[in-house]
mmCIF file of C-alpha atoms (C1' of nucleotides) in Angstrom:
data_model
loop_
_atom_site.group_PDB
_atom_site.id
_atom_site.type_symbol
_atom_site.label_atom_id
_atom_site.label_comp_id
_atom_site.label_asym_id
_atom_site.label_seq_id
_atom_site.Cartn_x
_atom_site.Cartn_y
_atom_site.Cartn_z
ATOM 1 C CA UNK A 106 4.324 -4.134 -0.881
ATOM 2 C CA UNK A 107 6.489 -1.907 1.230
ATOM 3 C CA UNK A 108 6.329 1.780 0.354
ATOM 4 C CA UNK A 109 9.291 3.522 -1.274
ATOM 5 C CA UNK A 110 9.762 5.290 2.029
ATOM 6 C CA UNK A 111 10.373 2.039 3.866
ATOM 7 C CA UNK A 112 12.503 0.634 1.059
ATOM 8 C CA UNK A 113 14.676 3.753 1.106
ATOM 9 C CA UNK A 114 14.902 3.550 4.882
ATOM 10 C CA UNK A 115 16.254 0.020 4.684
ATOM 11 C CA UNK A 116 18.854 0.912 2.100
ATOM 12 C CA UNK A 117 19.915 3.956 4.085
ATOM 13 C CA UNK A 118 20.195 1.907 7.266
ATOM 14 C CA UNK A 119 22.245 -0.684 5.422
ATOM 15 C CA UNK A 120 24.641 2.006 4.274
ATOM 16 C CA UNK A 121 24.927 3.367 7.798
ATOM 17 C CA UNK A 122 25.521 -0.092 9.202
ATOM 18 C CA UNK A 123 28.201 -0.839 6.655
ATOM 19 C CA UNK A 124 30.008 2.347 7.615
ATOM 20 C CA UNK A 125 29.620 2.430 11.397
ATOM 21 C CA UNK A 126 33.345 2.864 11.822
ATOM 22 C CA UNK A 127 33.418 6.043 9.764
ATOM 23 C CA UNK A 128 31.502 8.265 12.191
ATOM 24 C CA UNK A 129 28.514 10.362 11.086
ATOM 25 C CA UNK A 130 27.505 9.885 7.442
ATOM 26 C CA UNK A 131 26.131 12.665 5.259
ATOM 27 C CA UNK A 132 22.570 12.482 3.929
ATOM 28 C CA UNK A 133 23.974 13.462 0.563
ATOM 29 C CA UNK A 134 26.382 10.527 0.602
ATOM 30 C CA UNK A 135 23.600 8.043 1.284
ATOM 31 C CA UNK A 136 21.358 9.649 -1.313
ATOM 32 C CA UNK A 137 24.019 9.414 -3.971
ATOM 33 C CA UNK A 138 25.198 5.939 -3.052
ATOM 34 C CA UNK A 139 21.680 4.508 -2.958
ATOM 35 C CA UNK A 140 20.131 6.569 -5.715
ATOM 36 C CA UNK A 141 17.499 8.273 -3.569
ATOM 37 C CA UNK A 142 16.105 11.823 -3.779
ATOM 38 C CA UNK A 143 18.050 13.755 -1.164
ATOM 39 C CA UNK A 144 15.122 15.798 0.103
ATOM 40 C CA UNK A 145 12.886 12.761 0.448
ATOM 41 C CA UNK A 146 15.632 10.890 2.242
ATOM 42 C CA UNK A 147 16.070 13.841 4.593
ATOM 43 C CA UNK A 148 12.521 13.365 5.858
ATOM 44 C CA UNK A 149 12.967 9.655 6.281
ATOM 45 C CA UNK A 150 16.176 9.929 8.268
ATOM 46 C CA UNK A 151 14.595 12.553 10.477
ATOM 47 C CA UNK A 152 11.724 10.210 11.206
ATOM 48 C CA UNK A 153 14.152 7.439 12.077
ATOM 49 C CA UNK A 154 15.960 9.847 14.331
ATOM 50 C CA UNK A 155 12.795 10.945 16.109
ATOM 51 C CA UNK A 156 12.023 7.288 16.714
ATOM 52 C CA UNK A 157 15.360 6.846 18.436
ATOM 53 C CA UNK A 158 16.841 4.588 15.792
ATOM 54 C CA UNK A 159 19.322 7.120 14.453
ATOM 55 C CA UNK A 160 21.345 9.873 16.031
ATOM 56 C CA UNK A 161 22.686 12.950 14.261
ATOM 57 C CA UNK A 162 25.265 15.650 14.453
ATOM 58 C CA UNK A 163 25.057 19.073 12.832
ATOM 59 C CA UNK A 164 27.736 21.191 11.199
ATOM 60 C CA UNK A 165 30.992 20.131 9.617
ATOM 61 C CA UNK A 166 31.819 16.512 10.299
ATOM 62 C CA UNK A 167 28.150 15.937 11.008
ATOM 63 C CA UNK A 168 25.689 13.427 9.640
ATOM 64 C CA UNK A 169 23.655 10.454 10.779
ATOM 65 C CA UNK A 170 24.649 7.357 12.681
ATOM 66 C CA UNK A 171 23.000 4.311 14.250
ATOM 67 C CA UNK A 172 22.043 4.582 17.913
ATOM 68 C CA UNK A 173 22.431 0.841 18.488
ATOM 69 C CA UNK A 174 24.388 -2.010 16.977
ATOM 70 C CA UNK A 175 22.785 -3.347 13.761
ATOM 71 C CA UNK A 176 22.035 -6.637 15.463
ATOM 72 C CA UNK A 177 19.595 -4.924 17.821
ATOM 73 C CA UNK A 178 17.474 -3.238 15.176
ATOM 74 C CA UNK A 179 14.631 -5.571 14.131
ATOM 75 C CA UNK A 180 13.257 -5.242 10.610
ATOM 76 C CA UNK A 181 9.686 -5.322 11.891
ATOM 77 C CA UNK A 182 10.292 -2.142 13.875
ATOM 78 C CA UNK A 183 11.352 -0.189 10.795
ATOM 79 C CA UNK A 184 8.376 -1.369 8.757
ATOM 80 C CA UNK A 185 5.861 -0.563 11.472
ATOM 81 C CA UNK A 186 7.349 2.859 11.988
ATOM 82 C CA UNK A 187 7.233 3.945 8.354
ATOM 83 C CA UNK A 188 4.550 1.776 6.773
ATOM 84 C CA UNK A 189 2.243 0.867 9.624
ATOM 85 C CA UNK A 190 0.686 -2.589 9.899
ATOM 86 C CA UNK A 191 2.536 -5.689 8.767
ATOM 87 C CA UNK A 192 -0.577 -7.877 8.810
ATOM 88 C CA UNK A 193 -2.658 -8.274 5.654
ATOM 89 C CA UNK A 194 -5.914 -7.417 7.431
ATOM 90 C CA UNK A 195 -6.728 -4.851 10.125
ATOM 91 C CA UNK A 196 -8.535 -7.538 12.126
ATOM 92 C CA UNK A 197 -5.344 -9.567 12.609
ATOM 93 C CA UNK A 198 -2.954 -6.692 13.223
ATOM 94 C CA UNK A 199 -1.208 -6.747 16.588
ATOM 95 C CA UNK A 200 -0.235 -3.093 16.570
ATOM 96 C CA UNK A 201 -2.945 -1.497 14.440
ATOM 97 C CA UNK A 202 -5.975 -3.658 15.139
ATOM 98 C CA UNK A 203 -9.397 -2.668 13.792
ATOM 99 C CA UNK A 204 -12.607 -4.623 13.995
ATOM 100 C CA UNK A 205 -13.741 -6.303 10.757
ATOM 101 C CA UNK A 206 -16.861 -4.688 9.362
ATOM 102 C CA UNK A 207 -17.666 -7.364 6.820
ATOM 103 C CA UNK A 208 -17.900 -10.512 8.883
ATOM 104 C CA UNK A 209 -20.286 -11.403 11.654
ATOM 105 C CA UNK A 210 -17.800 -12.765 14.126
ATOM 106 C CA UNK A 211 -14.023 -12.730 14.022
ATOM 107 C CA UNK A 212 -13.863 -15.741 16.296
ATOM 108 C CA UNK A 213 -15.487 -17.949 13.659
ATOM 109 C CA UNK A 214 -14.222 -16.133 10.556
ATOM 110 C CA UNK A 215 -11.973 -18.425 8.540
ATOM 111 C CA UNK A 216 -10.321 -15.527 6.754
ATOM 112 C CA UNK A 217 -9.288 -14.049 10.073
ATOM 113 C CA UNK A 218 -7.747 -17.372 11.071
ATOM 114 C CA UNK A 219 -5.702 -17.849 7.893
ATOM 115 C CA UNK A 220 -4.510 -14.262 7.797
ATOM 116 C CA UNK A 221 -3.477 -14.628 11.415
ATOM 117 C CA UNK A 222 -1.229 -17.483 10.340
ATOM 118 C CA UNK A 223 0.273 -15.391 7.558
ATOM 119 C CA UNK A 224 0.978 -12.662 10.065
ATOM 120 C CA UNK A 225 2.640 -15.109 12.438
ATOM 121 C CA UNK A 226 4.906 -16.601 9.799
ATOM 122 C CA UNK A 227 5.875 -13.155 8.533
ATOM 123 C CA UNK A 228 6.582 -11.811 11.992
ATOM 124 C CA UNK A 229 8.607 -14.837 12.897
ATOM 125 C CA UNK A 230 11.065 -13.653 10.281
ATOM 126 C CA UNK A 231 10.785 -9.887 10.554
ATOM 127 C CA UNK A 232 10.946 -9.781 14.355
ATOM 128 C CA UNK A 233 13.983 -12.012 14.466
ATOM 129 C CA UNK A 234 15.962 -10.672 11.553
ATOM 130 C CA UNK A 235 17.884 -7.499 12.194
ATOM 131 C CA UNK A 236 19.737 -4.869 10.250
ATOM 132 C CA UNK A 237 22.796 -7.068 10.627
ATOM 133 C CA UNK A 238 21.055 -9.805 8.674
ATOM 134 C CA UNK A 239 20.423 -7.668 5.616
ATOM 135 C CA UNK A 240 23.939 -6.344 5.077
ATOM 136 C CA UNK A 241 25.628 -7.061 1.763
ATOM 137 C CA UNK A 242 27.078 -10.548 1.835
ATOM 138 C CA UNK B 2 -2.368 -4.584 3.912
ATOM 139 C CA UNK B 3 -4.840 -5.941 1.427
ATOM 140 C CA UNK B 4 -6.973 -3.309 -0.287
ATOM 141 C CA UNK B 5 -10.674 -3.016 0.478
ATOM 142 C CA UNK B 6 -11.279 -4.395 -2.974
ATOM 143 C CA UNK B 7 -9.521 -7.640 -2.135
ATOM 144 C CA UNK B 8 -11.085 -7.828 1.306
ATOM 145 C CA UNK B 9 -14.541 -7.387 -0.196
ATOM 146 C CA UNK B 10 -13.748 -10.005 -2.819
ATOM 147 C CA UNK B 11 -12.898 -12.545 -0.140
ATOM 148 C CA UNK B 12 -16.077 -11.891 1.790
ATOM 149 C CA UNK B 13 -18.154 -12.095 -1.360
ATOM 150 C CA UNK B 14 -16.493 -15.357 -2.370
ATOM 151 C CA UNK B 15 -17.127 -16.744 1.100
ATOM 152 C CA UNK B 16 -20.797 -15.909 0.783
ATOM 153 C CA UNK B 17 -20.961 -17.555 -2.628
ATOM 154 C CA UNK B 18 -19.170 -20.631 -1.341
ATOM 155 C CA UNK B 19 -21.499 -20.929 1.626
ATOM 156 C CA UNK B 20 -24.474 -20.827 -0.712
ATOM 157 C CA UNK B 21 -23.330 -22.948 -3.645
ATOM 158 C CA UNK B 22 -26.460 -25.072 -3.416
ATOM 159 C CA UNK B 23 -28.755 -22.076 -3.898
ATOM 160 C CA UNK B 24 -27.926 -21.335 -7.533
ATOM 161 C CA UNK B 25 -26.930 -17.845 -8.716
ATOM 162 C CA UNK B 26 -26.706 -15.258 -5.924
ATOM 163 C CA UNK B 27 -27.653 -11.601 -6.361
ATOM 164 C CA UNK B 28 -25.019 -8.885 -6.035
ATOM 165 C CA UNK B 29 -27.484 -7.023 -3.860
ATOM 166 C CA UNK B 30 -27.777 -9.975 -1.492
ATOM 167 C CA UNK B 31 -24.009 -10.192 -1.035
ATOM 168 C CA UNK B 32 -23.726 -6.440 -0.632
ATOM 169 C CA UNK B 33 -26.346 -6.389 2.085
ATOM 170 C CA UNK B 34 -25.128 -9.514 3.848
ATOM 171 C CA UNK B 35 -21.500 -8.377 3.918
ATOM 172 C CA UNK B 36 -22.059 -4.653 4.304
ATOM 173 C CA UNK B 37 -20.402 -3.626 1.059
ATOM 174 C CA UNK B 38 -21.314 -0.801 -1.346
ATOM 175 C CA UNK B 39 -23.330 -2.486 -4.076
ATOM 176 C CA UNK B 40 -21.846 -0.534 -6.965
ATOM 177 C CA UNK B 41 -18.299 -1.133 -5.824
ATOM 178 C CA UNK B 42 -19.021 -4.805 -5.349
ATOM 179 C CA UNK B 43 -20.457 -4.961 -8.863
ATOM 180 C CA UNK B 44 -17.074 -4.012 -10.315
ATOM 181 C CA UNK B 45 -15.257 -6.520 -8.165
ATOM 182 C CA UNK B 46 -17.504 -9.428 -9.081
ATOM 183 C CA UNK B 47 -17.187 -8.525 -12.720
ATOM 184 C CA UNK B 48 -13.428 -8.634 -12.442
ATOM 185 C CA UNK B 49 -13.619 -12.042 -10.781
ATOM 186 C CA UNK B 50 -15.869 -13.165 -13.580
ATOM 187 C CA UNK B 51 -13.524 -11.931 -16.292
ATOM 188 C CA UNK B 52 -10.735 -13.840 -14.591
ATOM 189 C CA UNK B 53 -12.765 -17.018 -14.834
ATOM 190 C CA UNK B 54 -13.295 -17.406 -11.112
ATOM 191 C CA UNK B 55 -16.989 -16.576 -11.163
ATOM 192 C CA UNK B 56 -19.771 -17.236 -13.631
ATOM 193 C CA UNK B 57 -22.922 -15.177 -13.947
ATOM 194 C CA UNK B 58 -26.425 -15.266 -15.288
ATOM 195 C CA UNK B 59 -28.443 -12.253 -16.330
ATOM 196 C CA UNK B 60 -32.115 -11.521 -15.936
ATOM 197 C CA UNK B 61 -34.600 -12.927 -13.460
ATOM 198 C CA UNK B 62 -33.170 -15.775 -11.426
ATOM 199 C CA UNK B 63 -29.695 -14.537 -12.337
ATOM 200 C CA UNK B 64 -26.690 -13.684 -10.199
ATOM 201 C CA UNK B 65 -23.157 -14.881 -9.583
ATOM 202 C CA UNK B 66 -21.796 -18.316 -8.807
ATOM 203 C CA UNK B 67 -18.427 -20.035 -8.426
ATOM 204 C CA UNK B 68 -16.955 -21.659 -11.518
ATOM 205 C CA UNK B 69 -15.060 -24.266 -9.474
ATOM 206 C CA UNK B 70 -15.402 -25.928 -6.108
ATOM 207 C CA UNK B 71 -14.123 -23.717 -3.247
ATOM 208 C CA UNK B 72 -11.290 -26.161 -2.586
ATOM 209 C CA UNK B 73 -9.763 -25.346 -5.963
ATOM 210 C CA UNK B 74 -9.628 -21.594 -5.555
ATOM 211 C CA UNK B 75 -6.312 -20.603 -3.946
ATOM 212 C CA UNK B 76 -6.215 -17.428 -1.868
ATOM 213 C CA UNK B 77 -3.029 -16.295 -3.574
ATOM 214 C CA UNK B 78 -4.807 -16.156 -6.907
ATOM 215 C CA UNK B 79 -7.447 -13.756 -5.631
ATOM 216 C CA UNK B 80 -4.898 -11.455 -4.052
ATOM 217 C CA UNK B 81 -2.721 -11.336 -7.143
ATOM 218 C CA UNK B 82 -5.687 -10.652 -9.352
ATOM 219 C CA UNK B 83 -7.030 -7.692 -7.381
ATOM 220 C CA UNK B 84 -4.048 -6.395 -5.443
ATOM 221 C CA UNK B 85 -1.060 -7.394 -7.504
ATOM 222 C CA UNK B 86 2.172 -8.546 -5.871
ATOM 223 C CA UNK B 87 2.161 -10.531 -2.648
ATOM 224 C CA UNK B 88 5.871 -10.003 -2.020
ATOM 225 C CA UNK B 89 7.024 -7.061 0.081
ATOM 226 C CA UNK B 90 9.544 -5.898 -2.515
ATOM 227 C CA UNK B 91 9.377 -5.784 -6.331
ATOM 228 C CA UNK B 92 12.772 -7.469 -6.533
ATOM 229 C CA UNK B 93 11.476 -10.651 -4.855
ATOM 230 C CA UNK B 94 8.113 -10.833 -6.591
ATOM 231 C CA UNK B 95 7.525 -13.954 -8.646
ATOM 232 C CA UNK B 96 4.698 -12.521 -10.733
ATOM 233 C CA UNK B 97 5.469 -8.813 -10.779
ATOM 234 C CA UNK B 98 9.256 -8.710 -10.625
ATOM 235 C CA UNK B 99 11.110 -5.429 -11.043
ATOM 236 C CA UNK B 100 14.801 -4.812 -10.677
ATOM 237 C CA UNK B 101 15.904 -3.044 -7.488
ATOM 238 C CA UNK B 102 17.167 0.441 -8.206
ATOM 239 C CA UNK B 103 18.730 1.053 -4.842
ATOM 240 C CA UNK B 104 21.136 -1.801 -4.429
ATOM 241 C CA UNK B 105 24.174 -2.702 -6.477
ATOM 242 C CA UNK B 106 23.536 -6.376 -6.866
ATOM 243 C CA UNK B 107 20.479 -8.396 -5.939
ATOM 244 C CA UNK B 108 22.550 -11.547 -5.681
ATOM 245 C CA UNK B 109 24.466 -10.161 -2.703
ATOM 246 C CA UNK B 110 21.744 -7.930 -1.261
ATOM 247 C CA UNK B 111 20.763 -9.143 2.190
ATOM 248 C CA UNK B 112 17.426 -7.381 2.061
ATOM 249 C CA UNK B 113 16.543 -9.271 -1.091
ATOM 250 C CA UNK B 114 17.400 -12.534 0.637
ATOM 251 C CA UNK B 115 15.318 -11.932 3.758
ATOM 252 C CA UNK B 116 12.327 -10.610 1.856
ATOM 253 C CA UNK B 117 12.535 -13.663 -0.365
ATOM 254 C CA UNK B 118 12.093 -15.762 2.751
ATOM 255 C CA UNK B 119 9.099 -13.735 3.838
ATOM 256 C CA UNK B 120 7.566 -14.239 0.403
ATOM 257 C CA UNK B 121 8.163 -17.989 0.601
ATOM 258 C CA UNK B 122 6.585 -18.375 4.009
ATOM 259 C CA UNK B 123 3.603 -16.259 2.993
ATOM 260 C CA UNK B 124 3.079 -18.124 -0.261
ATOM 261 C CA UNK B 125 3.365 -21.456 1.458
ATOM 262 C CA UNK B 126 0.133 -20.537 3.200
ATOM 263 C CA UNK B 127 -1.677 -18.522 0.541
ATOM 264 C CA UNK B 128 -0.990 -20.958 -2.306
ATOM 265 C CA UNK B 129 -2.138 -23.924 -0.283
ATOM 266 C CA UNK B 130 -5.132 -22.473 1.483
ATOM 267 C CA UNK B 131 -8.280 -22.236 -0.569
ATOM 268 C CA UNK B 132 -11.664 -20.628 -0.378
ATOM 269 C CA UNK B 133 -12.798 -23.760 1.434
ATOM 270 C CA UNK B 134 -10.343 -23.027 4.223
ATOM 271 C CA UNK B 135 -11.743 -19.605 4.984
ATOM 272 C CA UNK B 136 -15.396 -20.505 5.337
ATOM 273 C CA UNK B 137 -17.102 -19.757 8.619
ATOM 274 C CA UNK B 138 -16.318 -22.508 11.119
ATOM 275 C "C1'" DA C 5 -43.316 -6.277 -24.018
ATOM 276 C "C1'" DT C 6 -41.751 -5.850 -19.459
ATOM 277 C "C1'" DA C 7 -39.081 -6.455 -15.609
ATOM 278 C "C1'" DA C 8 -34.979 -8.206 -13.609
ATOM 279 C "C1'" DA C 9 -30.431 -8.626 -13.471
ATOM 280 C "C1'" DT C 10 -25.638 -8.278 -14.990
ATOM 281 C "C1'" DC C 11 -22.300 -5.603 -18.234
ATOM 282 C "C1'" DC C 12 -19.537 -1.891 -19.248
ATOM 283 C "C1'" DT C 13 -17.345 2.466 -19.257
ATOM 284 C "C1'" DA C 14 -16.619 6.741 -17.512
ATOM 285 C "C1'" DT C 15 -15.855 9.795 -13.967
ATOM 286 C "C1'" DA C 16 -15.409 11.745 -9.506
ATOM 287 C "C1'" DA C 17 -13.896 12.144 -4.848
ATOM 288 C "C1'" DA C 18 -10.767 11.065 -1.307
ATOM 289 C "C1'" DA C 19 -6.676 9.386 0.455
ATOM 290 C "C1'" DA C 20 -1.987 8.107 0.234
ATOM 291 C "C1'" DA C 21 2.517 8.235 -1.697
ATOM 292 C "C1'" DG C 22 6.259 10.535 -3.445
ATOM 293 C "C1'" DA C 23 8.791 14.515 -3.902
ATOM 294 C "C1'" DT C 24 10.304 19.368 -3.294
ATOM 295 C "C1'" DA C 25 11.026 24.097 -1.142
ATOM 296 C "C1'" DG C 26 12.844 27.158 1.922
ATOM 297 C "C1'" DA C 27 13.669 29.296 6.109
ATOM 298 C "C1'" DC C 28 15.660 27.971 10.689
ATOM 299 C "C1'" DT C 29 18.994 26.093 14.114
ATOM 300 C "C1'" DA C 30 23.265 24.265 15.687
ATOM 301 C "C1'" DA C 31 28.120 23.135 15.292
ATOM 302 C "C1'" DT C 32 32.528 23.925 13.402
ATOM 303 C "C1'" DT C 33 36.154 26.420 11.134
ATOM 304 C "C1'" DT C 34 38.632 30.446 10.065
ATOM 305 C "C1'" DA D 24 32.626 37.160 15.134
ATOM 306 C "C1'" DA D 25 31.602 35.702 10.603
ATOM 307 C "C1'" DA D 26 31.187 32.223 7.343
ATOM 308 C "C1'" DT D 27 30.300 27.684 6.260
ATOM 309 C "C1'" DT D 28 28.414 23.289 6.894
ATOM 310 C "C1'" DA D 29 24.886 20.217 7.841
ATOM 311 C "C1'" DG D 30 20.762 18.685 10.015
ATOM 312 C "C1'" DT D 31 15.584 20.489 11.501
ATOM 313 C "C1'" DC D 32 11.075 21.569 10.687
ATOM 314 C "C1'" DT D 33 6.944 22.494 8.384
ATOM 315 C "C1'" DA D 34 4.468 23.395 4.523
ATOM 316 C "C1'" DT D 35 3.093 22.496 0.041
ATOM 317 C "C1'" DC D 36 2.654 20.355 -4.273
ATOM 318 C "C1'" DT D 37 2.114 16.679 -7.644
ATOM 319 C "C1'" DT D 38 1.010 12.243 -8.945
ATOM 320 C "C1'" DT D 39 -0.893 7.922 -8.270
ATOM 321 C "C1'" DT D 40 -3.897 4.779 -6.187
ATOM 322 C "C1'" DT D 41 -7.913 3.657 -3.909
ATOM 323 C "C1'" DT D 42 -12.606 3.851 -3.136
ATOM 324 C "C1'" DA D 43 -16.917 4.833 -4.729
ATOM 325 C "C1'" DT D 44 -20.714 6.295 -7.808
ATOM 326 C "C1'" DA D 45 -23.492 7.024 -12.156
ATOM 327 C "C1'" DG D 46 -26.025 5.628 -15.892
ATOM 328 C "C1'" DG D 47 -26.982 3.572 -20.091
ATOM 329 C "C1'" DA D 48 -26.454 -1.121 -22.648
ATOM 330 C "C1'" DT D 49 -27.356 -5.857 -22.856
ATOM 331 C "C1'" DT D 50 -29.290 -10.281 -21.801
ATOM 332 C "C1'" DT D 51 -32.817 -13.446 -19.977
ATOM 333 C "C1'" DA D 52 -37.217 -15.079 -17.972
ATOM 334 C "C1'" DT D 53 -41.949 -14.655 -17.893
#
DNA sequence: ATAAATCCTATAAAAAAGATAGACTAATTT
DNA sequence: AAATTAGTCTATCTTTTTTATAGGATTTAT
């Protein structure tokens, strides 16, 4: 399961995407609208900003905004940033690979093979679906 | 990511499946073979037993064994038993559903829709692949 | 009886997740 | 220039989950 952090990030990004025309959006507005602890959300938005996904403006009229059009922000990127690996096992992770310590040889391990397929089918969706694809219909 | 518990369970089940002809297998043998803490593994095997996946025999000549042929044990079942939900969000989980508290309406939530697709593609593999499919090639 | 093995429950230690606090910086308004 | 607004940064705290261990109870074979 995705952590609350990642779930909140998605909902916040959705709100930002649905209000791109309104300039910078307040943290407090997102928190209220999406029912998220404001202080926790603060940290999340900051992390998204430091990763280049969001921009911000201080002072009156300030807030957060998307740095790119929603269509260009892949869901996989958000998950990896806040939650880490998408794969079910370290030994099949593309971005956070770790050797398996319980099997003799990954090349002949059937678990490795199947979990690799799960990873592929998941990534096929998450790499190709963007923020634009998860907006309210 | 799958928890260590679930990862260990898979490796233990693989060992049991690869030695079905040898009668009951000792916890200690599995632990040594797969490099798993024996006491931790004990708990895991017990849980698999209580779920009806494994059988056991006490005393000399005892140990654990599979209750069904490897082909009939779906990977999804093991994961759900030890790790809980397979879905990435509670609101798209078939077995552990919980209402989303951050969106207005799941029926129009785009995140819900996409994550439902991820769940489907993952389950298509994990429900149809069995213990037999993850044995060493 | 004895030894071998699982059964069971409790607890502890470590790590991760979730949440909060408060002082600081920057931009805007008056 | 002062006051206000809003994000920045870092630290800490609490709770939950994960991982692991301990030890006595029970069952079975010899």
